[in-house]
Structures are given as C-alpha cells and as structure tokens.
Amino acid sequence: MIAHWLNRHLAVWRPTTTPDGAGGQSVTYVRQPDLVRAKVDQPTPSERMLAQQAGAELTHSVYVMPTADVRRGDELRDPMRPQVYRVLSVVEPSSTRYRKAECQLIQPEGT
C-alpha cells in the first residue's frame, strides 16, 4: 500500500449543474464530505508530452487510495494552501494499490 506516502489531505469539490431560470444551467462546485489523503507530484516530461498531444495541460499527478471517490472534472483543494487542482483524468494501475488523478493546477489571478 502507499498509505505511508500520502502526506496531504485534500478536499474534493464536485461540479453540479442547476437551472439558471433562463433556460440554461449554471455550474457550481460542492464540497464532498470527506477529505482524501494524497501525495502531489509533478509529472514526468513524457507524461506532460502525452497530455499536450491530447490537448490537456498536465501540471501535477495526485496519488490517492484506491477507494477514494475522485472523478474527472472534480477539483482537489488543499485547505492549508491556496492551491486548486482540476482533475483531467483518473487512472488505476493493473494492481489496485492506488489511483492517480492527472491534474492541472489552477492559480487564482494575482498570485
């Protein structure tokens, strides 16, 4: 298991859509109840190149437990730092020791 490597706790924020009253929808992010234990790494140059070929900007790999409810489109937010990671995809190795969320760091303006 990788539990001893998971040195951070991240909040999962999931997008939900609601009618905007004018025939469209608005998207808001809702915090999920549990924090997930995680390890945040920078991807290898090969991983970055593959993501760029697919049209995505991969900036970080976030490793979580195999039971963590993390989905594509979620945001992982660090309560201790002003960092938001948007989940581009979630992959699992052939042996389910962990899940890897490929993410893009979203920095607020002015920082």
PDB file of C-alpha atoms in Angstrom:
ATOM      1  CA  MET A   1       0.000   0.000   0.000  1.00  0.00           C
ATOM      2  CA  ILE A   2       1.016   3.584  -0.447  1.00  0.00           C
ATOM      3  CA  ALA A   3      -0.662   4.991   2.660  1.00  0.00           C
ATOM      4  CA  HIS A   4       2.650   5.990   4.247  1.00  0.00           C
ATOM      5  CA  TRP A   5       3.442   8.197   1.201  1.00  0.00           C
ATOM      6  CA  LEU A   6       0.136  10.112   1.339  1.00  0.00           C
ATOM      7  CA  ASN A   7       1.247  13.182   3.278  1.00  0.00           C
ATOM      8  CA  ARG A   8      -1.549  15.670   2.479  1.00  0.00           C
ATOM      9  CA  HIS A   9      -5.292  15.920   2.941  1.00  0.00           C
ATOM     10  CA  LEU A  10      -7.295  17.397   0.063  1.00  0.00           C
ATOM     11  CA  ALA A  11     -10.956  18.363  -0.125  1.00  0.00           C
ATOM     12  CA  VAL A  12     -12.912  17.070  -3.118  1.00  0.00           C
ATOM     13  CA  TRP A  13     -15.205  19.623  -4.778  1.00  0.00           C
ATOM     14  CA  ARG A  14     -17.606  18.183  -7.361  1.00  0.00           C
ATOM     15  CA  PRO A  15     -19.303  20.195 -10.121  1.00  0.00           C
ATOM     16  CA  THR A  16     -23.108  20.241 -10.059  1.00  0.00           C
ATOM     17  CA  THR A  17     -25.443  21.924 -12.502  1.00  0.00           C
ATOM     18  CA  THR A  18     -28.601  23.798 -11.617  1.00  0.00           C
ATOM     19  CA  PRO A  19     -31.108  25.547 -13.870  1.00  0.00           C
ATOM     20  CA  ASP A  20     -30.393  29.278 -14.114  1.00  0.00           C
ATOM     21  CA  GLY A  21     -34.034  30.218 -14.682  1.00  0.00           C
ATOM     22  CA  ALA A  22     -33.405  31.431 -18.231  1.00  0.00           C
ATOM     23  CA  GLY A  23     -33.262  28.071 -19.986  1.00  0.00           C
ATOM     24  CA  GLY A  24     -29.601  27.427 -19.274  1.00  0.00           C
ATOM     25  CA  GLN A  25     -27.583  25.946 -16.464  1.00  0.00           C
ATOM     26  CA  SER A  26     -25.022  27.226 -14.031  1.00  0.00           C
ATOM     27  CA  VAL A  27     -22.211  25.093 -12.661  1.00  0.00           C
ATOM     28  CA  THR A  28     -21.238  25.308  -9.022  1.00  0.00           C
ATOM     29  CA  TYR A  29     -18.743  23.232  -7.084  1.00  0.00           C
ATOM     30  CA  VAL A  30     -19.989  21.457  -3.960  1.00  0.00           C
ATOM     31  CA  ARG A  31     -17.594  20.175  -1.317  1.00  0.00           C
ATOM     32  CA  GLN A  32     -17.828  16.460  -0.674  1.00  0.00           C
ATOM     33  CA  PRO A  33     -17.948  15.402   2.981  1.00  0.00           C
ATOM     34  CA  ASP A  34     -14.607  13.606   3.342  1.00  0.00           C
ATOM     35  CA  LEU A  35     -11.022  14.719   2.837  1.00  0.00           C
ATOM     36  CA  VAL A  36      -8.826  12.361   0.812  1.00  0.00           C
ATOM     37  CA  ARG A  37      -5.272  11.500   1.719  1.00  0.00           C
ATOM     38  CA  ALA A  38      -2.983  12.341  -1.171  1.00  0.00           C
ATOM     39  CA  LYS A  39       0.527  12.752  -2.485  1.00  0.00           C
ATOM     40  CA  VAL A  40       1.057  15.532  -5.025  1.00  0.00           C
ATOM     41  CA  ASP A  41       3.874  15.130  -7.566  1.00  0.00           C
ATOM     42  CA  GLN A  42       4.949  16.769 -10.771  1.00  0.00           C
ATOM     43  CA  PRO A  43       4.564  14.528 -13.819  1.00  0.00           C
ATOM     44  CA  THR A  44       7.473  13.258 -15.856  1.00  0.00           C
ATOM     45  CA  PRO A  45       8.333  15.028 -19.118  1.00  0.00           C
ATOM     46  CA  SER A  46       6.886  12.057 -21.032  1.00  0.00           C
ATOM     47  CA  GLU A  47       3.572  12.336 -19.177  1.00  0.00           C
ATOM     48  CA  ARG A  48       3.431  16.065 -19.914  1.00  0.00           C
ATOM     49  CA  MET A  49       4.133  15.487 -23.601  1.00  0.00           C
ATOM     50  CA  LEU A  50       1.385  12.847 -23.875  1.00  0.00           C
ATOM     51  CA  ALA A  51      -1.086  15.198 -22.213  1.00  0.00           C
ATOM     52  CA  GLN A  52      -0.145  18.025 -24.582  1.00  0.00           C
ATOM     53  CA  GLN A  53      -0.707  15.738 -27.556  1.00  0.00           C
ATOM     54  CA  ALA A  54      -4.216  15.088 -26.201  1.00  0.00           C
ATOM     55  CA  GLY A  55      -4.817  18.833 -25.781  1.00  0.00           C
ATOM     56  CA  ALA A  56      -4.515  18.982 -21.984  1.00  0.00           C
ATOM     57  CA  GLU A  57      -2.074  20.781 -19.722  1.00  0.00           C
ATOM     58  CA  LEU A  58      -0.951  18.244 -17.123  1.00  0.00           C
ATOM     59  CA  THR A  59       0.861  20.006 -14.294  1.00  0.00           C
ATOM     60  CA  HIS A  60       0.543  17.592 -11.353  1.00  0.00           C
ATOM     61  CA  SER A  61      -0.115  13.952 -10.568  1.00  0.00           C
ATOM     62  CA  VAL A  62      -2.109  13.341  -7.402  1.00  0.00           C
ATOM     63  CA  TYR A  63      -1.958   9.852  -5.891  1.00  0.00           C
ATOM     64  CA  VAL A  64      -4.839   8.722  -3.645  1.00  0.00           C
ATOM     65  CA  MET A  65      -6.058   5.496  -2.054  1.00  0.00           C
ATOM     66  CA  PRO A  66      -7.849   3.098  -4.438  1.00  0.00           C
ATOM     67  CA  THR A  67     -11.120   3.666  -2.562  1.00  0.00           C
ATOM     68  CA  ALA A  68     -11.023   7.481  -2.836  1.00  0.00           C
ATOM     69  CA  ASP A  69     -14.019   8.946  -4.661  1.00  0.00           C
ATOM     70  CA  VAL A  70     -12.192  11.245  -7.074  1.00  0.00           C
ATOM     71  CA  ARG A  71     -13.620  11.763 -10.567  1.00  0.00           C
ATOM     72  CA  ARG A  72     -12.751  13.556 -13.789  1.00  0.00           C
ATOM     73  CA  GLY A  73     -13.939  17.168 -13.524  1.00  0.00           C
ATOM     74  CA  ASP A  74     -13.566  17.339  -9.735  1.00  0.00           C
ATOM     75  CA  GLU A  75     -11.390  19.923  -8.058  1.00  0.00           C
ATOM     76  CA  LEU A  76      -8.974  18.915  -5.313  1.00  0.00           C
ATOM     77  CA  ARG A  77      -8.381  21.786  -2.921  1.00  0.00           C
ATOM     78  CA  ASP A  78      -5.783  21.997  -0.192  1.00  0.00           C
ATOM     79  CA  PRO A  79      -7.305  23.563   2.945  1.00  0.00           C
ATOM     80  CA  MET A  80      -3.811  24.604   4.125  1.00  0.00           C
ATOM     81  CA  ARG A  81      -2.629  26.237   0.873  1.00  0.00           C
ATOM     82  CA  PRO A  82      -4.324  28.316  -1.833  1.00  0.00           C
ATOM     83  CA  GLN A  83      -3.994  25.514  -4.380  1.00  0.00           C
ATOM     84  CA  VAL A  84      -6.718  24.059  -6.588  1.00  0.00           C
ATOM     85  CA  TYR A  85      -6.087  21.040  -8.810  1.00  0.00           C
ATOM     86  CA  ARG A  86      -8.639  20.334 -11.574  1.00  0.00           C
ATOM     87  CA  VAL A  87      -8.842  16.601 -12.289  1.00  0.00           C
ATOM     88  CA  LEU A  88      -8.291  15.882 -16.000  1.00  0.00           C
ATOM     89  CA  SER A  89      -8.474  12.090 -15.690  1.00  0.00           C
ATOM     90  CA  VAL A  90      -8.219   9.298 -13.141  1.00  0.00           C
ATOM     91  CA  VAL A  91      -6.258   6.131 -13.862  1.00  0.00           C
ATOM     92  CA  GLU A  92      -5.632   2.933 -11.921  1.00  0.00           C
ATOM     93  CA  PRO A  93      -2.702   0.562 -12.325  1.00  0.00           C
ATOM     94  CA  SER A  94      -3.359  -3.101 -13.086  1.00  0.00           C
ATOM     95  CA  SER A  95      -2.917  -3.888  -9.384  1.00  0.00           C
ATOM     96  CA  THR A  96      -5.170  -1.572  -7.411  1.00  0.00           C
ATOM     97  CA  ARG A  97      -2.682  -0.187  -4.914  1.00  0.00           C
ATOM     98  CA  TYR A  98      -3.542   3.423  -5.660  1.00  0.00           C
ATOM     99  CA  ARG A  99      -5.409   5.728  -8.034  1.00  0.00           C
ATOM    100  CA  LYS A 100      -3.671   8.514  -9.912  1.00  0.00           C
ATOM    101  CA  ALA A 101      -5.506  11.713 -10.744  1.00  0.00           C
ATOM    102  CA  GLU A 102      -3.873  13.660 -13.536  1.00  0.00           C
ATOM    103  CA  CYS A 103      -4.490  17.310 -12.710  1.00  0.00           C
ATOM    104  CA  GLN A 104      -3.981  20.887 -13.788  1.00  0.00           C
ATOM    105  CA  LEU A 105      -3.046  23.432 -11.130  1.00  0.00           C
ATOM    106  CA  ILE A 106      -5.462  26.364 -11.268  1.00  0.00           C
ATOM    107  CA  GLN A 107      -3.889  29.502  -9.847  1.00  0.00           C
ATOM    108  CA  PRO A 108      -6.060  32.436  -8.872  1.00  0.00           C
ATOM    109  CA  GLU A 109      -5.270  35.745 -10.550  1.00  0.00           C
ATOM    110  CA  GLY A 110      -2.852  37.983  -8.703  1.00  0.00           C
ATOM    111  CA  THR A 111      -0.731  35.178  -7.236  1.00  0.00           C
TER     112      THR A 111
END
